[in-house]
PDB file of C-alpha atoms in Angstrom:
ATOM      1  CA  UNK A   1     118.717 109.860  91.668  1.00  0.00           C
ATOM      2  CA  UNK A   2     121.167 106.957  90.564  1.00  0.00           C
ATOM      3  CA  UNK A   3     122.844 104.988  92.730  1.00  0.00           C
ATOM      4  CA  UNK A   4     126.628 102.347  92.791  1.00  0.00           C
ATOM      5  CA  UNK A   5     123.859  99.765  92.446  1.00  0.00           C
ATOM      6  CA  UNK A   6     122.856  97.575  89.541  1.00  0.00           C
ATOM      7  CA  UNK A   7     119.575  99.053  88.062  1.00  0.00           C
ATOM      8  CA  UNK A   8     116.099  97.376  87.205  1.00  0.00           C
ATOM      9  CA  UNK A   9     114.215 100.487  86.148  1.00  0.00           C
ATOM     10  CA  UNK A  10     115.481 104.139  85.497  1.00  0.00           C
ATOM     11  CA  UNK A  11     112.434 106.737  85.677  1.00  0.00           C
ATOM     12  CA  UNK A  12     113.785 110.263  83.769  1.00  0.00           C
ATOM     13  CA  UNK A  13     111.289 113.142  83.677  1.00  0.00           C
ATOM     14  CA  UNK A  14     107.804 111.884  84.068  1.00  0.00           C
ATOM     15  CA  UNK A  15     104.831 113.680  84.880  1.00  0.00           C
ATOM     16  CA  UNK A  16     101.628 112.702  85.134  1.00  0.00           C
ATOM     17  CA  UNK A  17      98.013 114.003  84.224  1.00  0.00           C
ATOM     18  CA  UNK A  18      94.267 112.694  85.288  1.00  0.00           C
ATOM     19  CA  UNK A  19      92.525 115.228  82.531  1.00  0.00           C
ATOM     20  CA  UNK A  20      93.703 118.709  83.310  1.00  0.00           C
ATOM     21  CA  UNK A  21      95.280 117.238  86.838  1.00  0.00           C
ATOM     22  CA  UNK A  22      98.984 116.851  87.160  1.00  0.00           C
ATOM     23  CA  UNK A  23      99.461 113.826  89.404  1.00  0.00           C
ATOM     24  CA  UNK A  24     103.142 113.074  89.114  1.00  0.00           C
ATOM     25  CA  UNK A  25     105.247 115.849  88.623  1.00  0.00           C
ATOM     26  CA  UNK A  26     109.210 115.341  86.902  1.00  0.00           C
ATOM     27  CA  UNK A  27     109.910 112.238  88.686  1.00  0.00           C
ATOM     28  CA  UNK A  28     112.901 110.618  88.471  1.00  0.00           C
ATOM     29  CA  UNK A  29     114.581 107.457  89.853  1.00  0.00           C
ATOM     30  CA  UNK A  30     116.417 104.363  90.012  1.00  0.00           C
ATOM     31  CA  UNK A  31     114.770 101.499  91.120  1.00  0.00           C
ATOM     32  CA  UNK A  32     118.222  98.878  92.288  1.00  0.00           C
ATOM     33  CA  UNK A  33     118.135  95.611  91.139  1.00  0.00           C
ATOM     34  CA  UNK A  34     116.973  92.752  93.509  1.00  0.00           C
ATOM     35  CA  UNK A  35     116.192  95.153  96.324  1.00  0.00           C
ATOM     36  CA  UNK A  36     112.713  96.339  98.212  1.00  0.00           C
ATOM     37  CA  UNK A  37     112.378 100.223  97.596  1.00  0.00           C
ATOM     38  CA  UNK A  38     108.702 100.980  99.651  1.00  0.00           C
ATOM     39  CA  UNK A  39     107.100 104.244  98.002  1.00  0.00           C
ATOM     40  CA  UNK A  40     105.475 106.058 101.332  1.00  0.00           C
ATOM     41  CA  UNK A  41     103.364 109.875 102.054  1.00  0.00           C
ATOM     42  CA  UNK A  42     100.076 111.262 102.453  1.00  0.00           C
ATOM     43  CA  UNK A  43      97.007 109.406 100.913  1.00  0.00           C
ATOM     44  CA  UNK A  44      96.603 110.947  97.610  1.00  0.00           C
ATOM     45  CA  UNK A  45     100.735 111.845  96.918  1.00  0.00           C
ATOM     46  CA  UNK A  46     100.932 110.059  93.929  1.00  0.00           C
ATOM     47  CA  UNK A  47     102.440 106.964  94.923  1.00  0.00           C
ATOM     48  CA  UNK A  48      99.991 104.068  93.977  1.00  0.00           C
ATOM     49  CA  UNK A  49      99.767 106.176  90.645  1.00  0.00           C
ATOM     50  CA  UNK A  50     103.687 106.135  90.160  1.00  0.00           C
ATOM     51  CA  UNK A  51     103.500 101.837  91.199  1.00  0.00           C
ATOM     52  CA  UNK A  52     101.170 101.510  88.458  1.00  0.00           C
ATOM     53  CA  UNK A  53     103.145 103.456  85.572  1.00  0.00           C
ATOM     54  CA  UNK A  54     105.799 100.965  86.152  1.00  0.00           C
ATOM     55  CA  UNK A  55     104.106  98.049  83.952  1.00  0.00           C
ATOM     56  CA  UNK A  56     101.899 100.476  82.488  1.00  0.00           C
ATOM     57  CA  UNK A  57      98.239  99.812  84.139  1.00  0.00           C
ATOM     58  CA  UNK A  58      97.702 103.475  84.260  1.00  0.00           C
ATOM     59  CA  UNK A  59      96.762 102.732  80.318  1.00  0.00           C
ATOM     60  CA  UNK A  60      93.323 101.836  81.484  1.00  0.00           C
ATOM     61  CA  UNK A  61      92.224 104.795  82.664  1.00  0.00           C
ATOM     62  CA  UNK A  62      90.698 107.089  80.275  1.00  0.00           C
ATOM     63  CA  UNK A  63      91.973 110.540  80.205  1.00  0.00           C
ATOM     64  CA  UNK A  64      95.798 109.477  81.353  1.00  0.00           C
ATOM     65  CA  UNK A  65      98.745 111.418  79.543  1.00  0.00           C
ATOM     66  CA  UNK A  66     102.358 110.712  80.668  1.00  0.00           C
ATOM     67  CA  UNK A  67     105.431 111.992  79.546  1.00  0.00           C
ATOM     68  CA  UNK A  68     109.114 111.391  80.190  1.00  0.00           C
ATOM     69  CA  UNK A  69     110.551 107.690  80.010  1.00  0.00           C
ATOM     70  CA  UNK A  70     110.693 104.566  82.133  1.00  0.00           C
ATOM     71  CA  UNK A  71     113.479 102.367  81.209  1.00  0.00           C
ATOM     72  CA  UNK A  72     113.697  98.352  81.703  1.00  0.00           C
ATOM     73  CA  UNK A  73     116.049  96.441  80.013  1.00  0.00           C
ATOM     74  CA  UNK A  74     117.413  99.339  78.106  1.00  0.00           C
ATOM     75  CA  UNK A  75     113.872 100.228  76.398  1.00  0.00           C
ATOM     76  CA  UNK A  76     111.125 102.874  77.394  1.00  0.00           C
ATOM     77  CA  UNK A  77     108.338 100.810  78.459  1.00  0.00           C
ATOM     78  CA  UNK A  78     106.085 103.619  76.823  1.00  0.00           C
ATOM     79  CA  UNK A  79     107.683 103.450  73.066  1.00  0.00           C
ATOM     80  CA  UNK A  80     104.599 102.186  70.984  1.00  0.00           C
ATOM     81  CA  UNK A  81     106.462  99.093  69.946  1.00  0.00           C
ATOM     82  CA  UNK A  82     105.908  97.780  73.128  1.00  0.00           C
ATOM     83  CA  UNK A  83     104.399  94.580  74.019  1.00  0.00           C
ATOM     84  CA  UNK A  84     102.592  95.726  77.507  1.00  0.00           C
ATOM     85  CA  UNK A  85     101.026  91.821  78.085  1.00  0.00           C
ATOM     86  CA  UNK A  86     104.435  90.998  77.478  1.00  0.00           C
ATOM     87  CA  UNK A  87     105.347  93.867  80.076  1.00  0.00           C
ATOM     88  CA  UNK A  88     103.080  93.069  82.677  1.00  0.00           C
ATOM     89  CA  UNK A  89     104.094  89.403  82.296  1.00  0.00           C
ATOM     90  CA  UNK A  90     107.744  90.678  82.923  1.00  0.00           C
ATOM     91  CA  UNK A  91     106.481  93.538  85.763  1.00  0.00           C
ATOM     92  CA  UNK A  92     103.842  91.934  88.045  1.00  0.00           C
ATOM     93  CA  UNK A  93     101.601  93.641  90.262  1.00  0.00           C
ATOM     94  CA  UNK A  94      99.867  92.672  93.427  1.00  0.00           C
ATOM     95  CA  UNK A  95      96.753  94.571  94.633  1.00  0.00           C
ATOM     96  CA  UNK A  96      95.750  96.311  98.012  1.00  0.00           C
ATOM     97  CA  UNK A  97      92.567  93.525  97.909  1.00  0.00           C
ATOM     98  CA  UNK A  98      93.333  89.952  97.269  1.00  0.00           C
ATOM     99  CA  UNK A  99      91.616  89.055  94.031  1.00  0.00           C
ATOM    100  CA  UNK A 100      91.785  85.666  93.605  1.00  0.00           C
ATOM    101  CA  UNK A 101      89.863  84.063  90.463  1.00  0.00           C
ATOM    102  CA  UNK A 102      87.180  81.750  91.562  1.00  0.00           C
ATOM    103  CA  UNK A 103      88.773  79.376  90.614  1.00  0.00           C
ATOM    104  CA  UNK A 104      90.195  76.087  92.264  1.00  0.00           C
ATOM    105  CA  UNK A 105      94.079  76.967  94.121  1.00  0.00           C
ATOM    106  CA  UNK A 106      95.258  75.453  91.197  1.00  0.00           C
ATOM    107  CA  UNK A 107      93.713  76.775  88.417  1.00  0.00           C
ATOM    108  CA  UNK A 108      94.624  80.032  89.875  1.00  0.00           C
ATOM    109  CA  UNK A 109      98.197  79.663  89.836  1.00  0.00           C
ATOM    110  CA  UNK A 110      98.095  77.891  86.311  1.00  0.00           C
ATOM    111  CA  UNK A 111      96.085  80.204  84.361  1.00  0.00           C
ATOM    112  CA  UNK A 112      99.200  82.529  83.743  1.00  0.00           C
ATOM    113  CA  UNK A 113     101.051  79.678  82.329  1.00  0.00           C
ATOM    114  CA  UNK A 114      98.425  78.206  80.247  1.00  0.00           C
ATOM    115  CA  UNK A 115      97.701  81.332  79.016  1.00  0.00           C
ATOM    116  CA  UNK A 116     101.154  81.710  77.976  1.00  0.00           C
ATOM    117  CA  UNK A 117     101.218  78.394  76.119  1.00  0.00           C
ATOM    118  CA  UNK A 118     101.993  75.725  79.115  1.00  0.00           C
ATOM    119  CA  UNK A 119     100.005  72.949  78.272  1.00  0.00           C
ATOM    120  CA  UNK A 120     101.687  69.842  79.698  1.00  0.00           C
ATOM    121  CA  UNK A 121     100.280  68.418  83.063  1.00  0.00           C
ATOM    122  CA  UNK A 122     103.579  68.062  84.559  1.00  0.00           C
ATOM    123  CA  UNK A 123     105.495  71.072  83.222  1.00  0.00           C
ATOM    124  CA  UNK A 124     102.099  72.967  84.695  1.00  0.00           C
ATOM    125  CA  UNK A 125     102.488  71.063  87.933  1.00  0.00           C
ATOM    126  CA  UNK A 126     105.842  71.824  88.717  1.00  0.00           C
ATOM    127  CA  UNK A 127     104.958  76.077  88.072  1.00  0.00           C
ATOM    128  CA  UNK A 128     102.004  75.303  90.594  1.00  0.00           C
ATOM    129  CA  UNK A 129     104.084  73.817  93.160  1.00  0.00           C
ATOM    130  CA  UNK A 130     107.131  75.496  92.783  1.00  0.00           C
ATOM    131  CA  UNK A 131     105.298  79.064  92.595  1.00  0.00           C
ATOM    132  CA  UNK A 132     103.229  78.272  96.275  1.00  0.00           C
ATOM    133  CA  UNK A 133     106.413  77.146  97.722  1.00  0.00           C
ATOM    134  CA  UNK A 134     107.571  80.184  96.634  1.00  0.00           C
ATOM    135  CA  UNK A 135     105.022  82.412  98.105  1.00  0.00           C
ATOM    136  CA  UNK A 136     104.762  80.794 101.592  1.00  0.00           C
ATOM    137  CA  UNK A 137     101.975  78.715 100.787  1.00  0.00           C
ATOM    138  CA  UNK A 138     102.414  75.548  99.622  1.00  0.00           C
ATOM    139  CA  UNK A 139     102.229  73.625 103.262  1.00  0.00           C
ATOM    140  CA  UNK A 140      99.322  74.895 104.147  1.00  0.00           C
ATOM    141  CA  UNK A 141      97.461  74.025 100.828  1.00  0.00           C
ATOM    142  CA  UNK A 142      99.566  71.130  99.378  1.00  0.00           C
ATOM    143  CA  UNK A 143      96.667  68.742  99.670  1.00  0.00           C
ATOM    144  CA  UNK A 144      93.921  70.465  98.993  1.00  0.00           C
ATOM    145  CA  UNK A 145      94.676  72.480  95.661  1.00  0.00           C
ATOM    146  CA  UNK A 146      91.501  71.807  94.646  1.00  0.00           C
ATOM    147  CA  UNK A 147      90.098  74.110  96.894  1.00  0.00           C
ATOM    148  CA  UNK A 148      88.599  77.289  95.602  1.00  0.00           C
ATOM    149  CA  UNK A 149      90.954  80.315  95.871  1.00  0.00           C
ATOM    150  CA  UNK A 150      88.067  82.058  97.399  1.00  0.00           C
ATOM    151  CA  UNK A 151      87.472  79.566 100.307  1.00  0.00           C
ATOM    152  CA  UNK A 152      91.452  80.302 101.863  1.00  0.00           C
ATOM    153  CA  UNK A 153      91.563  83.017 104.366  1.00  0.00           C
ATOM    154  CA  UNK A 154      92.667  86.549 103.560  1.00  0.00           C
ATOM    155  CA  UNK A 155      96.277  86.522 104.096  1.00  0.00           C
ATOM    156  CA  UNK A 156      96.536  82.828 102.415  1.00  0.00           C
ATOM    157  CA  UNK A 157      94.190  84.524  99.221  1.00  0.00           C
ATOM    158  CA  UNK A 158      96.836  87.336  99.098  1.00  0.00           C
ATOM    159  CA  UNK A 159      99.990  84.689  98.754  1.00  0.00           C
ATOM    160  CA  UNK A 160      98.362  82.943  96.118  1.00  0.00           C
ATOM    161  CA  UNK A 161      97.940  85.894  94.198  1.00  0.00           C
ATOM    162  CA  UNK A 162     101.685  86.801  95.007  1.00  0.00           C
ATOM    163  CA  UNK A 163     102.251  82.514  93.610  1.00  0.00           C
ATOM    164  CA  UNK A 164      99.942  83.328  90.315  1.00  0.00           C
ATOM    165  CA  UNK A 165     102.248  86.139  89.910  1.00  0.00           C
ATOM    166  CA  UNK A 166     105.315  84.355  89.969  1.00  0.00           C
ATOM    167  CA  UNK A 167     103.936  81.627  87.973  1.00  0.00           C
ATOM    168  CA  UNK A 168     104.986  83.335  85.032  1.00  0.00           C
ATOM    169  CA  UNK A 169     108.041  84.125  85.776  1.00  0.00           C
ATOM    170  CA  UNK A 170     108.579  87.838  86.299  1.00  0.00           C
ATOM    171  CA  UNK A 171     111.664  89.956  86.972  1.00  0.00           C
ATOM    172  CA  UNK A 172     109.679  92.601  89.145  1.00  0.00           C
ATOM    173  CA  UNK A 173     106.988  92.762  91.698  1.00  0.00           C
ATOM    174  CA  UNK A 174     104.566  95.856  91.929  1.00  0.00           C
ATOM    175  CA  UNK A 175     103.022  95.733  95.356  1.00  0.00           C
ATOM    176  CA  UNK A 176     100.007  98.222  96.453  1.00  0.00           C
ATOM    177  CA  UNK A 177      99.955  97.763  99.653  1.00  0.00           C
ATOM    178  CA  UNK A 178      99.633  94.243 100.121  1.00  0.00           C
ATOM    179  CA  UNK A 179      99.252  93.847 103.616  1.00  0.00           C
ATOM    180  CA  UNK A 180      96.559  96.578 104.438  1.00  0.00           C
ATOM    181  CA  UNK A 181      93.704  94.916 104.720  1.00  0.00           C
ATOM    182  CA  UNK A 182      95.634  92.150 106.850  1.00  0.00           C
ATOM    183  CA  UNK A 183      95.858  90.611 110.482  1.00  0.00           C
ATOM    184  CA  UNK A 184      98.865  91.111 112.156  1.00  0.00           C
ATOM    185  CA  UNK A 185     100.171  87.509 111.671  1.00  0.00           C
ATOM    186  CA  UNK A 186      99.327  87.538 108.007  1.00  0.00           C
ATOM    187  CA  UNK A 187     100.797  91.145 108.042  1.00  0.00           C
ATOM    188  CA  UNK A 188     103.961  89.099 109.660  1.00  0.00           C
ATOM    189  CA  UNK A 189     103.869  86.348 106.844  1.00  0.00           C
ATOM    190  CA  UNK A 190     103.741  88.631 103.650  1.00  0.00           C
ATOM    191  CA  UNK A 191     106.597  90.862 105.187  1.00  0.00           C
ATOM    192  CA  UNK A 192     108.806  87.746 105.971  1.00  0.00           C
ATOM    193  CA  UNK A 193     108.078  86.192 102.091  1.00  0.00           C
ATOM    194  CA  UNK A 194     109.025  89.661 101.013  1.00  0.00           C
ATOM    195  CA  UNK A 195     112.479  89.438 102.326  1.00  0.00           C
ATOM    196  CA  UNK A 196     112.855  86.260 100.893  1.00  0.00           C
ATOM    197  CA  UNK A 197     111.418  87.223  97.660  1.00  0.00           C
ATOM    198  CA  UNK A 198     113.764  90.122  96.891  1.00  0.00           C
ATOM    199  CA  UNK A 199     116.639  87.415  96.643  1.00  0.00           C
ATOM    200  CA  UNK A 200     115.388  86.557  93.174  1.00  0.00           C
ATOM    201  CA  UNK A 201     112.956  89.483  92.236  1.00  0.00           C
ATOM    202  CA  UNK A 202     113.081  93.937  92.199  1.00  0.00           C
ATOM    203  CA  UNK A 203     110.147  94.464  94.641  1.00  0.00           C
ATOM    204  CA  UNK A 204     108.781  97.963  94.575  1.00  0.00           C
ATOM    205  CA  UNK A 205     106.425  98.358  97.197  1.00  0.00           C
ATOM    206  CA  UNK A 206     103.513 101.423  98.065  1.00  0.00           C
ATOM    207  CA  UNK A 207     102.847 101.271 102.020  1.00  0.00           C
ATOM    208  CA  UNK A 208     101.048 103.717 104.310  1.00  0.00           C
ATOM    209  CA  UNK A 209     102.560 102.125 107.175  1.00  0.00           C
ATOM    210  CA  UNK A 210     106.183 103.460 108.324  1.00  0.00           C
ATOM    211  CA  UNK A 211     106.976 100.751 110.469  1.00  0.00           C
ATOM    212  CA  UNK A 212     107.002  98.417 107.591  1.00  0.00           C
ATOM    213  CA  UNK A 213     108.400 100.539 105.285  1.00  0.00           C
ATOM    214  CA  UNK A 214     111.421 100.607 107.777  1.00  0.00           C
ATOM    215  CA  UNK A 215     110.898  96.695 108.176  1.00  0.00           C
ATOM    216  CA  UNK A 216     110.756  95.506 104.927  1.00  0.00           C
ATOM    217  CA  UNK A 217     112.451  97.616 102.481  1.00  0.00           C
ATOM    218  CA  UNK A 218     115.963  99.245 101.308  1.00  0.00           C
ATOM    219  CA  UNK A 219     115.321 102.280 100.363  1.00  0.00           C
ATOM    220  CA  UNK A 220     112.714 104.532 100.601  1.00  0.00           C
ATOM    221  CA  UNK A 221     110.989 106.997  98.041  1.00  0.00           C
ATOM    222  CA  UNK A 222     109.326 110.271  99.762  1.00  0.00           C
ATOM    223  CA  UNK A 223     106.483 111.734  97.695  1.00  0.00           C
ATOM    224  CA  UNK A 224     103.937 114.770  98.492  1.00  0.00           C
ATOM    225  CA  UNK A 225     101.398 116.022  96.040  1.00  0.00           C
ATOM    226  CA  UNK A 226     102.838 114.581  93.014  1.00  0.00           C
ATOM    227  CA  UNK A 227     106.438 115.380  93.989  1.00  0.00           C
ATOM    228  CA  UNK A 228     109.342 112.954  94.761  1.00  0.00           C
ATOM    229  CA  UNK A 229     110.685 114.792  97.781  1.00  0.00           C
ATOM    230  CA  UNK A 230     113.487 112.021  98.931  1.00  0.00           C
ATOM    231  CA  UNK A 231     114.739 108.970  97.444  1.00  0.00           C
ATOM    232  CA  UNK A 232     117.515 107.361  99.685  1.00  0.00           C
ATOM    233  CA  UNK A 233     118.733 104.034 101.991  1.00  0.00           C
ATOM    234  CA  UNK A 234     115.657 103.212 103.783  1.00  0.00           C
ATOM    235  CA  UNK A 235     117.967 103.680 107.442  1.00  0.00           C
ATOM    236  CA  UNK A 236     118.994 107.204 106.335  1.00  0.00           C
ATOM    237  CA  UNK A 237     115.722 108.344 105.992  1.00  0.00           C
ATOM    238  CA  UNK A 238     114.497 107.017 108.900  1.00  0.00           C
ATOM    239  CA  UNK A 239     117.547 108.386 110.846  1.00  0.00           C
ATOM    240  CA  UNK A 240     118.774 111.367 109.161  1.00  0.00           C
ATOM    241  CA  UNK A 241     116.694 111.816 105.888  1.00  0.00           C
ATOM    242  CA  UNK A 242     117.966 115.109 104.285  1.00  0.00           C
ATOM    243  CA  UNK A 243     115.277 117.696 103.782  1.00  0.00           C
ATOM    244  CA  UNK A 244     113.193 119.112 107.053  1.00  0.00           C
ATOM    245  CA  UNK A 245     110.108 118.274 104.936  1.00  0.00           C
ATOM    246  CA  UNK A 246     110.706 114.400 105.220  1.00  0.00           C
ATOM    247  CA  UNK A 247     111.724 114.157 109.013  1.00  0.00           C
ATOM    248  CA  UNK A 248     107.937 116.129 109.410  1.00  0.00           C
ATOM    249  CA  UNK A 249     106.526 113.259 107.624  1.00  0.00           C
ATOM    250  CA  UNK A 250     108.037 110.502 109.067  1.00  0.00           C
ATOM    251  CA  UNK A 251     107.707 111.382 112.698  1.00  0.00           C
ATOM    252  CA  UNK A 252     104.113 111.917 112.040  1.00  0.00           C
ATOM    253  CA  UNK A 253     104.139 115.870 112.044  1.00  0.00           C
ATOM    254  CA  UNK A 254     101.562 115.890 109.262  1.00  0.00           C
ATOM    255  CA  UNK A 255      99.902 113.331 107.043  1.00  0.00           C
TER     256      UNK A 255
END
C-alpha cells in the first residue's frame, strides 16, 4: 500500500521462511516518514518477525530465507553490498526486555559512539547527555551516570536503551514491544517519549496491546498467520477498518 506521504521504507513482495515454514507471506508496505505505524494480531502472526527484517536481524537465525525487497534510501537493504552494521546503526531496534550492558549509565550510552570512532571526552559527553535528554531520562539520572545501567528500575533501564540507541544517530526506531513487561506509569512514560520521538525519527512499533496501538501510533498494520490483512490511518481502523476480518480482531472477537 503507498500512501500521499513521504516514505522511509517501501516493503515489495516479501515472504518469509523458518526452514520449510513460510512466516511472512507477499508483504508489502510503506512505512511514512517521521510517523508511528504499530504492527498488531495474534501472538505468532508474523509481526515481531516482519520488525526484525527491517534492519535485517532475522540474519541471525539459521535456516532464514527471504525474498522480495525492502527499500531505504533508494537501496534494498538485502543487496549483498550492503553494510548491515552500517544498517542497524541507521535502523535501531529496541527489545521487548530491557537489556542494558552492565555497564555504568554512561558507558552504556557511549559505547555506540566509541565504537563508531568518538573518542573525545566532550564530543562523547554531549551524545550522553543529549541522547538521555532525549529519551526522558536525563533528570532522573543526571548526577549519578555512574550508576550501573542494571541498578535503574525497569522502565528507566528501557529509556536508556531507547538513549544508547539514539546515541548513534539513527533515522528509524524498531520497537518490539517496548512497554510489555512495564508498570503502568512507565507504560505512560515510554508512550509519551514516543510521541515526542517521532518528531525527529520513523518509529515502527510491534504491540499486543490495542489501546496503545490506538494511543500511540498513525497507522496501523493488520497481520494474521503471515498475512498483512490491513494497512491504514490508525483512526480508520479502529473506526471503520475495511475488511470484516479486522473489525473481528480488534473488538476482541478472536485472538
Amino acid at each position: 500500500m503507498r500512501m500521499d506521504l513521504q516514505t522511509e521504507i517501501i516493503v515489495e513482495n516479501l515472504n518469509l521462511y523458518y526452514g520449510k515454514k513460510k512466516a511472512l507471506n507477499n508483504v508489502s508496505l510503506s512505512i511514512p516518514e517521521n510517523k508511528v505505524t504499530a504492527l498488531i494480531g495474534p501472538s505468532g502472526c508474523g509481526k515481531s518477525t516482519f520488525l526484525r527484517t527491517l534492519n535485517r536481524m532475522n540474519d541471525l537465525i539459521e535456516g532464514v530465507k527471504i525474498e522480495g525487497t525492502v527499500l531505504f534510501d533508494d537501496r534494498n537493504i538485502y543487496d549483498n553490498s550492503v553494510d548491515v552494521v552500517e544498517l542497524r546503526k541507521r535502523i535501531g531496534m529496541i527489545f521487548q526486555k530491557s537489556n542494558p550492558f552492565p555497564k555504568s549509565i554512561y558507558e552504556n550510552v557511549a559505547f555506540g559512539p566509541k565504537i563508531n570512532g568518538v573518542s573525545n571526552k566532550s564530543q562523547l559527553d554531549e551524545i550522553v547527555e543529549q541522547s538521555l535528554i532525549r529519551s526522558a531520562l536525563w533528570d532522573e539520572v543526571k548526577d549519578d551516570l555512574n550508576k550501573s545501567g542494571l541498578a535503574l528500575s525497569g522502565g528507566q533501564q528501557q529509556r536508556l536503551c531507547i538513549a544508547r540507541a539514539l546515541a548513534v544517530n539513527p533515522e528509524v526506531l524498531l520497537m518490539d514491544e517496548p512497554a510489555s513487561a512495564l508498570d503502568p506509569i512507565s507504560t505512560t512514560k515510554i508512550e509519551d517519549l514516543i510521541y515526542e520521538l517521532k518528531k525527529k525519527y520513523t518509529i515502527i512499533i510491534v504491540t499486543h496491546n490495542m489501546q496503545q496501538a490506538a494511543r500511540v501510533s498513525d497507522f496501523t498494520a493488520f497481520f494474521y498467520m503471515g498475512d498483512l490483512i490491513e494497512f491504514t490511518d490508525t483512526r480508520k481502523m479502529f473506526t471503520a477498518p475495511d475488511l470484516k476480518q479486522t473489525e473481528d480482531y480488534i473488538r476482541g472477537r478472536f485472538g
